[in-house]
Structure formats: C-alpha cells, structure tokens
Coordinates of N, CA and C in Angstrom, one line a residue:
X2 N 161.3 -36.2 -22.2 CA 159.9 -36.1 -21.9 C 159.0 -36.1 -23.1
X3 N 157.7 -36.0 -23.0 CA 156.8 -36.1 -24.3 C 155.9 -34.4 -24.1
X4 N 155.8 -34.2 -25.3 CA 154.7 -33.1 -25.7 C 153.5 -33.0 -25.8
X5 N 152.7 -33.0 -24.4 CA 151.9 -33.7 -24.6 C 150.4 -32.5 -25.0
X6 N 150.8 -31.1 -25.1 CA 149.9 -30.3 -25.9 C 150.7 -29.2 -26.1
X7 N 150.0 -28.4 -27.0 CA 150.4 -27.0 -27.6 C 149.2 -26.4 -27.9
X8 N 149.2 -25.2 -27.4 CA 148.2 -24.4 -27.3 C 148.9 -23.1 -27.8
X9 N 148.3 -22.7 -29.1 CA 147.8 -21.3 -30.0 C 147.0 -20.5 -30.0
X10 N 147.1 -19.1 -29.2 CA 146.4 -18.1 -30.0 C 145.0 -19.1 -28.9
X11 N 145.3 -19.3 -28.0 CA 143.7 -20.0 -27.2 C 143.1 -21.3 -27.9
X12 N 143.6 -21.6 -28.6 CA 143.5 -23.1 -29.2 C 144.3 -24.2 -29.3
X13 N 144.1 -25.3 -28.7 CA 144.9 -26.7 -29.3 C 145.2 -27.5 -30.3
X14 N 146.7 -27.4 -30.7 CA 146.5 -27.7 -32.0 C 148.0 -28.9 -32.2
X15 N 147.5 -29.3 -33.4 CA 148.9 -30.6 -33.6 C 150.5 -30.1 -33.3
X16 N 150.5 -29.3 -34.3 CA 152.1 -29.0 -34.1 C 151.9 -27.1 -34.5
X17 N 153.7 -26.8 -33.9 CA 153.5 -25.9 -34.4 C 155.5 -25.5 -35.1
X18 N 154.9 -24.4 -36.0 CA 155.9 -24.3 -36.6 C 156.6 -23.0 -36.9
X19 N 156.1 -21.8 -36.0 CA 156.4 -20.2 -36.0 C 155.7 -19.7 -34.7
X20 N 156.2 -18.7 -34.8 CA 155.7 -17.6 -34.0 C 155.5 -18.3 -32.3
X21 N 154.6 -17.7 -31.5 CA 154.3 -18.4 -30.0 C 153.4 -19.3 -29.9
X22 N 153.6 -20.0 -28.7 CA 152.5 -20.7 -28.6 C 152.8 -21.6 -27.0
X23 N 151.9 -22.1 -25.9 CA 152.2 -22.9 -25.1 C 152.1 -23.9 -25.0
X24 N 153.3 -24.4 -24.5 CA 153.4 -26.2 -24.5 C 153.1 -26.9 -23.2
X25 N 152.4 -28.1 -23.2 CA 152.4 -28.7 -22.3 C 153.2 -29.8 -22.3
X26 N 154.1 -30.4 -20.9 CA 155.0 -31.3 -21.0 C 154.6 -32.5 -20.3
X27 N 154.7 -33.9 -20.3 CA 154.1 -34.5 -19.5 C 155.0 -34.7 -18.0
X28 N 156.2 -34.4 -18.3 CA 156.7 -33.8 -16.7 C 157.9 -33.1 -17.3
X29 N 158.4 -32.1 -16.5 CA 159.0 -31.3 -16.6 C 160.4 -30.8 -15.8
X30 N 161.2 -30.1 -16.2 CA 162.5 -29.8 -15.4 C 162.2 -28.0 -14.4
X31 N 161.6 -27.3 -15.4 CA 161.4 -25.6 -15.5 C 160.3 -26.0 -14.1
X32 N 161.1 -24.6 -14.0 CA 160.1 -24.0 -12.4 C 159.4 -23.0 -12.8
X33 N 158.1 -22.9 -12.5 CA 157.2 -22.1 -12.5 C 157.0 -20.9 -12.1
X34 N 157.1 -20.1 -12.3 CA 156.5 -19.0 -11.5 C 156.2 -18.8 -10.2
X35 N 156.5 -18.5 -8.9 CA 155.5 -18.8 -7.5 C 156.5 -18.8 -6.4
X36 N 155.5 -18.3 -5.5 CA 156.4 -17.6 -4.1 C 156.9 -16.5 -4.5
X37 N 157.2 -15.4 -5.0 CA 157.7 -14.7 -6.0 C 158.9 -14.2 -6.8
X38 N 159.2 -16.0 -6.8 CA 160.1 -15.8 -7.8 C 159.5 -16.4 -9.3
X39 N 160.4 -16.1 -9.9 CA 159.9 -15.3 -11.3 C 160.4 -17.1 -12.5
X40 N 159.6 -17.7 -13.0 CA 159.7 -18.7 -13.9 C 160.9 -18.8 -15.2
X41 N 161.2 -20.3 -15.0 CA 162.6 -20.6 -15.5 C 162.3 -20.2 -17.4
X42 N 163.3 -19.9 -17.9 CA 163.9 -19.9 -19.2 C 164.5 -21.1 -19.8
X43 N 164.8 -21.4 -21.2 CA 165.7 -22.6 -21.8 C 165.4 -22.6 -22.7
X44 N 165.0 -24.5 -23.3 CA 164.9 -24.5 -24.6 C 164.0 -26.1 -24.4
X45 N 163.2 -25.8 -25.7 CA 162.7 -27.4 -25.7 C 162.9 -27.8 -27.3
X46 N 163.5 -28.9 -26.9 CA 163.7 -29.1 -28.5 C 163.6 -30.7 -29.0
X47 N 163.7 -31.1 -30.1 CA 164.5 -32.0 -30.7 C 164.1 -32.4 -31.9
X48 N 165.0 -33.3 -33.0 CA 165.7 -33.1 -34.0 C 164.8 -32.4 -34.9
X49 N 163.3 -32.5 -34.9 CA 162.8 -31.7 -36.0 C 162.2 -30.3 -35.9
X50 N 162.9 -30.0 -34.4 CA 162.6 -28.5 -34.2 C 163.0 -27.7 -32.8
X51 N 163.4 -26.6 -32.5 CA 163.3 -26.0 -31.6 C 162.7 -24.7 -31.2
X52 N 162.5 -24.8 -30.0 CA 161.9 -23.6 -29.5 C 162.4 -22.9 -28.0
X53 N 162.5 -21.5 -27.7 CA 162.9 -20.9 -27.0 C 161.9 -20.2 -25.9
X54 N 162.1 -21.7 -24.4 CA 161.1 -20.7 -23.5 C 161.1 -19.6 -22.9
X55 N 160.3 -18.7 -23.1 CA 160.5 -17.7 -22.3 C 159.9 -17.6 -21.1
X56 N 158.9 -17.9 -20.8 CA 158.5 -18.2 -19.3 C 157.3 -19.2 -18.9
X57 N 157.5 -19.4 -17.4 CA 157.1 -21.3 -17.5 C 156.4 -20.8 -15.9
X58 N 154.8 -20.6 -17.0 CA 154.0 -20.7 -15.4 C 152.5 -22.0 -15.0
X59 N 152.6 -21.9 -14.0 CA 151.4 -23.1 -13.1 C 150.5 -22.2 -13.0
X60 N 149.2 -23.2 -13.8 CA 148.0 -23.7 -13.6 C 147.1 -24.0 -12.3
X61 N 147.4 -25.3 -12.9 CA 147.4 -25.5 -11.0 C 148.5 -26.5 -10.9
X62 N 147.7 -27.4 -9.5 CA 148.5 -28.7 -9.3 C 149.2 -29.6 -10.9
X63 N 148.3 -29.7 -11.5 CA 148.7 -30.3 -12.6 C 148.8 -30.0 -14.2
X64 N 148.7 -28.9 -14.5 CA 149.1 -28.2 -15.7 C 150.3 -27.0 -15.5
X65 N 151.6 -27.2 -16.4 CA 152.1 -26.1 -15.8 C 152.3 -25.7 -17.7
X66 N 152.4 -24.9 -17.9 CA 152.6 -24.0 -19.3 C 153.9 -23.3 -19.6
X67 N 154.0 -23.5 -20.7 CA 155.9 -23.3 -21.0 C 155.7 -22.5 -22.3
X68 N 155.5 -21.2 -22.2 CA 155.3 -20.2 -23.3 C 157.0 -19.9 -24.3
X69 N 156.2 -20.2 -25.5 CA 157.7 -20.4 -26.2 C 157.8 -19.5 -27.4
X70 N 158.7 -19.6 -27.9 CA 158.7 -18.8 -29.6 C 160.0 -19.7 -30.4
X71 N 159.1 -20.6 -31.5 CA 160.0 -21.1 -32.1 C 161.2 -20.3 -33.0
X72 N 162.4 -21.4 -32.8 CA 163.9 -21.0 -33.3 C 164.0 -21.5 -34.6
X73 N 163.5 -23.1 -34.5 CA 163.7 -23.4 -36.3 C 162.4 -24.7 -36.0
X74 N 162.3 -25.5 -37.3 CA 161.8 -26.2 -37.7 C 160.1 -26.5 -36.9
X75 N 159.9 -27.7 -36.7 CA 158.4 -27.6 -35.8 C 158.6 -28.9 -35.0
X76 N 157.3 -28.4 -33.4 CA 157.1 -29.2 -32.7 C 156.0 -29.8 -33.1
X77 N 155.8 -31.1 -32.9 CA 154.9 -32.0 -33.3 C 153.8 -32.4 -31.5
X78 N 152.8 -32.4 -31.2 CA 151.8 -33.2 -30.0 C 152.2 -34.6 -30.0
X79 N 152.7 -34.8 -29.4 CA 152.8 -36.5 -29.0 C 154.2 -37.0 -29.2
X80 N 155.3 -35.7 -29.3 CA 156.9 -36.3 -30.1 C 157.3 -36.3 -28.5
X81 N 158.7 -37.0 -28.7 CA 159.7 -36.8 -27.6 C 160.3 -35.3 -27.4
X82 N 160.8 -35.2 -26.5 CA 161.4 -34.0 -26.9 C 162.5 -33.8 -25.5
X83 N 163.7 -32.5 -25.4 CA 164.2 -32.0 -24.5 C 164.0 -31.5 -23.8
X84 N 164.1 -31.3 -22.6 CA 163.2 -29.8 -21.8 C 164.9 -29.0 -21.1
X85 N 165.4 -28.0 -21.5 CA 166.5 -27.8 -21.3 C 166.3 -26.4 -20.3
X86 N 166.7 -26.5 -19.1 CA 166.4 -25.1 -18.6 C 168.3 -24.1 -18.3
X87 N 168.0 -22.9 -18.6 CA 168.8 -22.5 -18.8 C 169.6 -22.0 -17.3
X88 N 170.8 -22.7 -17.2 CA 171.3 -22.8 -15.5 C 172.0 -21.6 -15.3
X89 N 172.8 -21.2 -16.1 CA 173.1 -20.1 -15.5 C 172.2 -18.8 -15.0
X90 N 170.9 -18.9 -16.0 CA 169.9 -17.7 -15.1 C 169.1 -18.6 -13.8
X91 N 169.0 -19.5 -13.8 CA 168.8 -20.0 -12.7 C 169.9 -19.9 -11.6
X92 N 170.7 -20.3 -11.9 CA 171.8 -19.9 -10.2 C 171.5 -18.5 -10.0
X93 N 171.3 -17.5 -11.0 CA 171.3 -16.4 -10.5 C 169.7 -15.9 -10.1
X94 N 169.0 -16.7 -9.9 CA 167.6 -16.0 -9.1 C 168.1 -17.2 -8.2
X95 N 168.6 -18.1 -8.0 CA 168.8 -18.7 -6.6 C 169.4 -17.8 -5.7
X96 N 170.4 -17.1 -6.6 CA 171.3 -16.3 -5.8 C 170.6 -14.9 -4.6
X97 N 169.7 -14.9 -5.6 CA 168.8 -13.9 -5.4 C 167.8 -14.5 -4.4
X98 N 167.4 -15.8 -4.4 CA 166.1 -16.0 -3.3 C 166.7 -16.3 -2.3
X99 N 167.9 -17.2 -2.3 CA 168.7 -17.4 -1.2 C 169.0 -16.0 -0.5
X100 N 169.2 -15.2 -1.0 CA 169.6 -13.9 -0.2 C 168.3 -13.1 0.2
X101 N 166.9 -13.7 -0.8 CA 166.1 -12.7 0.3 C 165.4 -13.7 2.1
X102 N 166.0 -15.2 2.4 CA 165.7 -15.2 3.3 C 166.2 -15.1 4.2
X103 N 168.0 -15.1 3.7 CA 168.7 -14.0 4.6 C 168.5 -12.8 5.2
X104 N 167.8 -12.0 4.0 CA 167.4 -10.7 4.4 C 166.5 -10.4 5.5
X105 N 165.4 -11.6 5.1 CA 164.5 -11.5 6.4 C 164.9 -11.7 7.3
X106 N 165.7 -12.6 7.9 CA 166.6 -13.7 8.7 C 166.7 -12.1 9.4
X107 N 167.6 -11.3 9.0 CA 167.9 -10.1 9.4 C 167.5 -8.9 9.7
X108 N 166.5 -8.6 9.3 CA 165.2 -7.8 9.4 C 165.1 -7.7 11.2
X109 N 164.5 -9.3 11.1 CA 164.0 -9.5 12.2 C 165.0 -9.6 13.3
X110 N 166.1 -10.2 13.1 CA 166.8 -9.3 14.1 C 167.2 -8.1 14.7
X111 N 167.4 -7.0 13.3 CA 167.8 -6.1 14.3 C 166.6 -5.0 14.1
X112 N 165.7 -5.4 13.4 CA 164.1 -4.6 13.4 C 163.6 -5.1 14.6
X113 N 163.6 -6.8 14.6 CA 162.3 -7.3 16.0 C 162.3 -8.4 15.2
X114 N 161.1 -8.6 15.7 CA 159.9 -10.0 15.1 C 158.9 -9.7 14.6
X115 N 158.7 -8.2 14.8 CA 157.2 -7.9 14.2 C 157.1 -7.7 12.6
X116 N 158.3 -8.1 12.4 CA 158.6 -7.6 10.8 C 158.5 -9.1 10.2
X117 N 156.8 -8.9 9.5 CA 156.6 -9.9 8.6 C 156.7 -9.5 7.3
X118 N 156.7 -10.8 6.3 CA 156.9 -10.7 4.8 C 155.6 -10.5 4.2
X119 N 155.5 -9.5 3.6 CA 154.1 -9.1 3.1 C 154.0 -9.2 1.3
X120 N 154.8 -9.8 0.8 CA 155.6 -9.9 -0.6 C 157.0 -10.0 -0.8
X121 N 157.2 -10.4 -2.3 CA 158.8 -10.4 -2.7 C 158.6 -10.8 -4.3
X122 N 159.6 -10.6 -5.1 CA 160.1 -10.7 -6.2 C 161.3 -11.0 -6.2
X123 N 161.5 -12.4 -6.7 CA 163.2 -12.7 -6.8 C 163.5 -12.7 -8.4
X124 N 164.8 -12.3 -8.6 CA 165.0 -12.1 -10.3 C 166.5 -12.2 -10.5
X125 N 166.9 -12.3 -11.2 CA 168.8 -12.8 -12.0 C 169.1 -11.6 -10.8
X126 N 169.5 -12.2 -9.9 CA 170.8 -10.7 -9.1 C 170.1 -10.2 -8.3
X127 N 168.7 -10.1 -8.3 CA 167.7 -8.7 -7.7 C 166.7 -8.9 -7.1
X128 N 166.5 -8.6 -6.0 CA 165.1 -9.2 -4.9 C 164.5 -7.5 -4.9
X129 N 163.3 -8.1 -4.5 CA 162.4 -6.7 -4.2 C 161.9 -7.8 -2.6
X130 N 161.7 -7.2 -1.6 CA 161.1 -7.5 -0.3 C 160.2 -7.0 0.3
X131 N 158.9 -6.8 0.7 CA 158.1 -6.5 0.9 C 157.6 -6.5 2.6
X132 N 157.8 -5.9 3.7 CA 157.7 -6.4 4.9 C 157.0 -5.7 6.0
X133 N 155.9 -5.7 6.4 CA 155.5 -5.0 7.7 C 156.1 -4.3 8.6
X134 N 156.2 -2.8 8.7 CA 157.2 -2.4 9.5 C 156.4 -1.2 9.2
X135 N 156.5 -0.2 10.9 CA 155.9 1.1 11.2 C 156.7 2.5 10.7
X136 N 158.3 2.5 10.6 CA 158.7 3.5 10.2 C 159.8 3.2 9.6
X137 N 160.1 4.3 8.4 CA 161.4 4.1 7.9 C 162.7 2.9 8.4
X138 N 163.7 2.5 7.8 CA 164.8 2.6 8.3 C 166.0 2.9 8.2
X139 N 166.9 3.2 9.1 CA 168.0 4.4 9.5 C 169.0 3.9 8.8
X140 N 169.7 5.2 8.3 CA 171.2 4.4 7.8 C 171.6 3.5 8.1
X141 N 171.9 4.2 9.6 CA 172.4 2.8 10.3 C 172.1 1.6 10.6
X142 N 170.6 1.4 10.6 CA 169.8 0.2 10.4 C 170.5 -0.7 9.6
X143 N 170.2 0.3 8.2 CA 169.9 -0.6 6.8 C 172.1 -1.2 6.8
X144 N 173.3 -0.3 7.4 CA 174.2 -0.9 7.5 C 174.5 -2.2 8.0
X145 N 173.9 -1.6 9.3 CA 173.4 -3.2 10.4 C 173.2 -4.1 9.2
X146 N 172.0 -4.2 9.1 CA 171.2 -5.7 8.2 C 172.3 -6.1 6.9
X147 N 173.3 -5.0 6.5 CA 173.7 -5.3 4.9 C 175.0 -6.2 5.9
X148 N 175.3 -5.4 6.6 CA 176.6 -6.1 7.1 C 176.4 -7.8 7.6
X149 N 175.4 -7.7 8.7 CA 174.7 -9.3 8.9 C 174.6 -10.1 7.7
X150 N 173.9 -9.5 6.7 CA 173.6 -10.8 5.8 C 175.0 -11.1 5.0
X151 N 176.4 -9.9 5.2 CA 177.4 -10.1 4.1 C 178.5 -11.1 4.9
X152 N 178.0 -11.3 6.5 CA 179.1 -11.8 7.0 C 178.4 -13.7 7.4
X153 N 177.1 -13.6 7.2 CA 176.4 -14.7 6.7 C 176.8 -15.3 5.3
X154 N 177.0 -14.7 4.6 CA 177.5 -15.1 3.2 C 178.7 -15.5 3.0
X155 N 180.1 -14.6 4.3 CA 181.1 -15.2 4.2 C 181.5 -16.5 4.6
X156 N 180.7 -16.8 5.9 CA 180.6 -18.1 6.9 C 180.1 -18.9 5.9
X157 N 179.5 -18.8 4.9 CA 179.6 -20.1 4.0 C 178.2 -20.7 4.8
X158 N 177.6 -20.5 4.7 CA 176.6 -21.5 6.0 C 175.7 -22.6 4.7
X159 N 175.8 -24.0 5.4 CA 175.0 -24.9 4.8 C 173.6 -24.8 4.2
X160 N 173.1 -24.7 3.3 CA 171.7 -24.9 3.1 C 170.9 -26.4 2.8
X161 N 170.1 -26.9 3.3 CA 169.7 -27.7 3.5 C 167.8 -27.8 2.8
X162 N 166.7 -28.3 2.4 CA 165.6 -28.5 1.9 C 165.4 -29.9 2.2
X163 N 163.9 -29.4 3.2 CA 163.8 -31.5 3.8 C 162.0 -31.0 3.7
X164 N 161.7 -31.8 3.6 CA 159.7 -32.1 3.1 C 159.2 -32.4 4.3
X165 N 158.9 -32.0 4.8 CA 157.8 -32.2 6.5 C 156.6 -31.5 6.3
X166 N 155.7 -32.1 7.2 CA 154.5 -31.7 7.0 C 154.0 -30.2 8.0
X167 N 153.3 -29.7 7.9 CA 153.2 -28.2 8.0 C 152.8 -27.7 9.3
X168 N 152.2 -28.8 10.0 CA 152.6 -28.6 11.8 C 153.7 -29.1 12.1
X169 N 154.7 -29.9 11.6 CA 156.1 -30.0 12.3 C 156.8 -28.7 11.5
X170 N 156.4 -28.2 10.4 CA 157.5 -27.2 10.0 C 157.2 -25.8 11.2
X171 N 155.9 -25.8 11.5 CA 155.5 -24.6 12.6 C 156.0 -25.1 13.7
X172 N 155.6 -26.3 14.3 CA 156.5 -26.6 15.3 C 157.6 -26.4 15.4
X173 N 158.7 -26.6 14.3 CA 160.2 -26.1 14.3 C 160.2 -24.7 14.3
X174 N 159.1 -24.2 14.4 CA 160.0 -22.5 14.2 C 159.8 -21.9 12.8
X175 N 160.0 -22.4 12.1 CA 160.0 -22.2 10.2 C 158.9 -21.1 10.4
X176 N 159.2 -20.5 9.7 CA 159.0 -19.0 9.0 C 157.6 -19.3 7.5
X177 N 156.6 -18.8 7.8 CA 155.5 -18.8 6.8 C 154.9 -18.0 6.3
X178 N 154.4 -17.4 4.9 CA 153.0 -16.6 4.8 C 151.9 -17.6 5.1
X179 N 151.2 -17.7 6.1 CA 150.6 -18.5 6.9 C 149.0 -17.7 6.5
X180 N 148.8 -16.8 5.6 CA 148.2 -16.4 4.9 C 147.8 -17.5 3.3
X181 N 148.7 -17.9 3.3 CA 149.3 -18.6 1.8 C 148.4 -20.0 1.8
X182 N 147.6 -20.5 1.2 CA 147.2 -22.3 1.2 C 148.6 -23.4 1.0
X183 N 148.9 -23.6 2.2 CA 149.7 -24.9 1.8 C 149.1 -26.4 1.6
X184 N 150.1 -27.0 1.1 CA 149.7 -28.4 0.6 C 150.3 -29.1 2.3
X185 N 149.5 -30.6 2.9 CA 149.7 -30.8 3.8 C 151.3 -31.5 3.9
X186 N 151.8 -31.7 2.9 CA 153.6 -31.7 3.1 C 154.2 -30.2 2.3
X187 N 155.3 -29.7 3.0 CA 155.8 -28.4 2.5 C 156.7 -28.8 2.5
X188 N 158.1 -27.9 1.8 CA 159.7 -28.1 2.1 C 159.8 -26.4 2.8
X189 N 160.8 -26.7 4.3 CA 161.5 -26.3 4.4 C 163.0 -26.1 4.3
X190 N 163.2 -24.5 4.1 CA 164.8 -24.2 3.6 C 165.4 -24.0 4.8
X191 N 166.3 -24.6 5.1 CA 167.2 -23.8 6.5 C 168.5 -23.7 6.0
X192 N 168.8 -22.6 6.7 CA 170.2 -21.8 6.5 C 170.8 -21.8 7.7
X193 N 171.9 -22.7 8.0 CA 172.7 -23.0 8.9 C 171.7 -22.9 10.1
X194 N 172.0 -21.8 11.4 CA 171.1 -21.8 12.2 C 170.3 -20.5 12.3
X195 N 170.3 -19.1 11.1 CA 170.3 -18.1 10.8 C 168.7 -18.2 10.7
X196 N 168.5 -19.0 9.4 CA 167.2 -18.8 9.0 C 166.1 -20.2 9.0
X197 N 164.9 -20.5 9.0 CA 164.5 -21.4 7.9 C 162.8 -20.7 7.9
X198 N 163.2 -21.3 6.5 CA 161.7 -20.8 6.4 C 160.7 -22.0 5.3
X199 N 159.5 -21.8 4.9 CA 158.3 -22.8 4.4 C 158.9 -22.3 3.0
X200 N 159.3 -22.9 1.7 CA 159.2 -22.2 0.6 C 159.8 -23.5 -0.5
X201 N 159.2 -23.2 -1.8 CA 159.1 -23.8 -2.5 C 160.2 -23.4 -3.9
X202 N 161.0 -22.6 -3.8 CA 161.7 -21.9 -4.2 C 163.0 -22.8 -4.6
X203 N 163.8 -22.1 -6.1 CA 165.0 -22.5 -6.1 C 165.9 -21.9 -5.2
X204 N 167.1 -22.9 -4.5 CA 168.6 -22.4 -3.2 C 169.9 -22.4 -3.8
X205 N 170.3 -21.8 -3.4 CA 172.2 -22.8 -3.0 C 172.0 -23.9 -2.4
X206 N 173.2 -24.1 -2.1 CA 173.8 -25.3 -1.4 C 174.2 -24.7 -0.2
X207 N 175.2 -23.5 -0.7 CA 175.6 -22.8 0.5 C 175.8 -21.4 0.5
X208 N 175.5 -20.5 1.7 CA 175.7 -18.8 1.3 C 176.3 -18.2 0.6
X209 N 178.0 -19.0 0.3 CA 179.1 -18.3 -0.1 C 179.2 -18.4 -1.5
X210 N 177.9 -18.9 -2.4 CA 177.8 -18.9 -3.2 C 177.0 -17.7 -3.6
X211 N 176.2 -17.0 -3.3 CA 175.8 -15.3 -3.1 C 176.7 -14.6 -3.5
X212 N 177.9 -14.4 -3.1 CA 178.7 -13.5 -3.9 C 178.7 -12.0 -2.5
X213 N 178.2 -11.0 -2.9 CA 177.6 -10.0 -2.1 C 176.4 -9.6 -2.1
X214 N 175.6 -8.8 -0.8 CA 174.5 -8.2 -1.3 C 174.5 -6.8 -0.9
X215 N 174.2 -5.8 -1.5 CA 174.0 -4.2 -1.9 C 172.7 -3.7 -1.6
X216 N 172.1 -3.1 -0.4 CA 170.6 -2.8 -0.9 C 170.8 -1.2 -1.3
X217 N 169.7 -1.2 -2.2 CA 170.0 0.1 -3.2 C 168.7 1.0 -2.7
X218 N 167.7 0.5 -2.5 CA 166.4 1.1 -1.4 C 166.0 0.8 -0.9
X219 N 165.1 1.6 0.0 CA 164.3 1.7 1.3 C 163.0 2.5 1.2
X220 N 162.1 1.8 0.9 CA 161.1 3.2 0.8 C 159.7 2.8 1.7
X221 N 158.7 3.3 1.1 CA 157.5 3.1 1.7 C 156.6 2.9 0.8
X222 N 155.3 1.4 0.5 CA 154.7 1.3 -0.6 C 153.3 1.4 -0.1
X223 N 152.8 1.7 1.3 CA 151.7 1.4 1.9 C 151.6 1.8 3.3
X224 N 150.8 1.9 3.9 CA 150.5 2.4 5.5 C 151.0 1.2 6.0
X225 N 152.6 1.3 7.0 CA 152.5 0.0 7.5 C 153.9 -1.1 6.9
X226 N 153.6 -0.9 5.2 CA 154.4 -1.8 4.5 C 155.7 -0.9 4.1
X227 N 157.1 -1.4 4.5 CA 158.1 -1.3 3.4 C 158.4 -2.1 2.2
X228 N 159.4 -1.6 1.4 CA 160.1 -2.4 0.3 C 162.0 -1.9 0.6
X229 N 162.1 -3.3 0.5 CA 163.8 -3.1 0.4 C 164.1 -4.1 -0.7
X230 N 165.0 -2.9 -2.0 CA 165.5 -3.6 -3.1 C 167.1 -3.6 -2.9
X231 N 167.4 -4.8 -3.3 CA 169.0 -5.3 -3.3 C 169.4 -6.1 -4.3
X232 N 170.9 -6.1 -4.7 CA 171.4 -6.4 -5.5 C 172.3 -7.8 -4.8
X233 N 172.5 -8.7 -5.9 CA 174.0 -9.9 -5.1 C 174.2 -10.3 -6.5
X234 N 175.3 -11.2 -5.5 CA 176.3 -11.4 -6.9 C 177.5 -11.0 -7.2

C-alpha cells in the first residue's frame, strides 16, 4: 500500500524519522478500534524504514490513523510501504469477541430476553460485558451461562459473516445496539443456530477455536446495569 500522510505532534509533515507520529494509509489491513473491541497492532515498514503500530483508530468513514513509534531508519509521504498486522494478537481478541456473543447468546437464555447489551470491551483473552439486568446473578446462574457457553465451544459450531442490509438483518432476528447509527448494509455474525448478531468485529471460523471461557466477575456498575468479566483461551 502507499503512505499517503504522517502526521506529528498535530502537524503534517514529509517524512518521519523518530519518536511518534500518525500515519495515514491509502488502504489498509489493521482494524480500528470500534464496537468495543480494541484496535489492531503490527508493523509498517519498508526497506528504508520501520515502524511499530501501536494502535489503529477511525476517523470516520474515510480516514483511519495508525499511531506508530519508529524502530529504525525513516518513513517517507508518498513511499510504498507494508502494512503488517500482528495475527497472533489478533486471534486472540477474536477469541475474545467471539466469546462475548456467546456470552450474550446465553445471558438471554437463561436470564430472559430482557437482558440487553449496554457495552463491551474485547481485548487478547478478556471481554468486559455490559448488560441490562435488575439484580445480581446467582452462583448458580453464572454456572448455568459458563457451562452453556463451554459446551457451545466444544460443539465446534460454524461461524459464518454475510453483508445484508439492516431491515433483513432485523427481520432475521440478528441482535443490535439499535441505539448505534448503522450504515444501510451491515455484516452479520451467526454462530451455528446459538447466536447472530449486527457487528463489525474480528471472528473465528469456529467456537472450538475459543479454547475455554472463565468468568472471574459479576458486579454492578449502574442502577439497572451489570458487568460480567471473563477470561478464554
């Protein structure tokens, strides 16, 4: 791909050759920031320089920003360059988003339906969830839901991402912050016949790539709202 700006310290400038600065690409591999998972890592480089991204967030529709800190030599505005994102921390916040819409998936079963998503954070291994609900839940609840999503993970279930437009995705049922502005085509994710939901997020392919999932709390962050943090992998 091409470099098609670098921005320092709030200014645009030719090249750069130390310290930080944000680059713009004229298209890109790295995921952004959004839905709340958390923006890809890697490397952009080539022969006369590299740099190490640390995190890669959207603008808007058409600027996305790739905050770096050079490794050696310098990037030049207008060079070719690599956009290399780093996969192993990516499978592991897949691992992680894939399992928080399991989690919902399960929520709502053995909580109800009334349990909507009010937030989330997905990160290497570790979801934070965020969801509408009136009172604590019971040991035995939170067993319930660990055991559901761990025997969903064994079944191996397919995951699938197909682009439909956002009355056929409600018409199927699909799962939304319907609070959220969508674009008039979305992707939905479905998970075997468990889950699907509206989201723009990195997946698996399939559950049994999750590993396990652990939730480690249950608390209360709001009149109304819980948070359930879990571990996989």
């Amino acid at each position: 791909t091409t470099l098609i700006g670098i921005i320092k310290e709030g200014k645009e400038v030719e090249k750069i050759k130390e310290g930080e600065a944000k680059l713009i690409l004229l298209s890109t591999p790295f995921y952004s920031e959004g839905g709340g998972q958390i923006g890809d890592r890697g490397k952009i480089f080539n022969e006369a320089g590299c740099a190490e991204v640390l995190d890669t967030q959207r603008i808007d529709d058409e600027i996305i920003l790739h905050r770096v800190r050079m490794l050696k030599g310098e990037l030049e505005k207008a060079s070719r360059v690599v956009a290399e994102v780093d996969k192993k921390r990516r499978k592991a916040i897949a691992r992680a988003h894939t399992a928080t819409h399991l989690l919902q998936a399960a929520l709502r079963e053995i909580l109800g339906e009334t349990v909507k998503q009010s937030g989330s954070l997905v990160g290497e291994d570790r979801l934070r969830f965020d969801f509408s609900y009136s009172s604590p839940s019971s040991d035995e609840q939170l067993k319930r839901i660990t055991s559901l999503i761990n025997e969903k993970i064994r079944e191996n279930l397919s995951i699938t991402v197909k682009e439909m437009s956002l009355k056929e995705a409600q018409e199927k049922g699909a799962i939304a912050l319907f609070e959220t502005k969508y674009k008039e085509k979305v992707r939905v994710v479905t998970i075997g016949k468990f889950s699907q939901e509206v989201c723009g997020g990195t997946h698996l392919s399939s559950t049994g790539e999750i590993g396990i999932l652990r939730i480690i709390s249950e608390s209360s962050i709001a009149s109304g709202i819980r948070r359930i943090e879990a571990l996989v992998g």
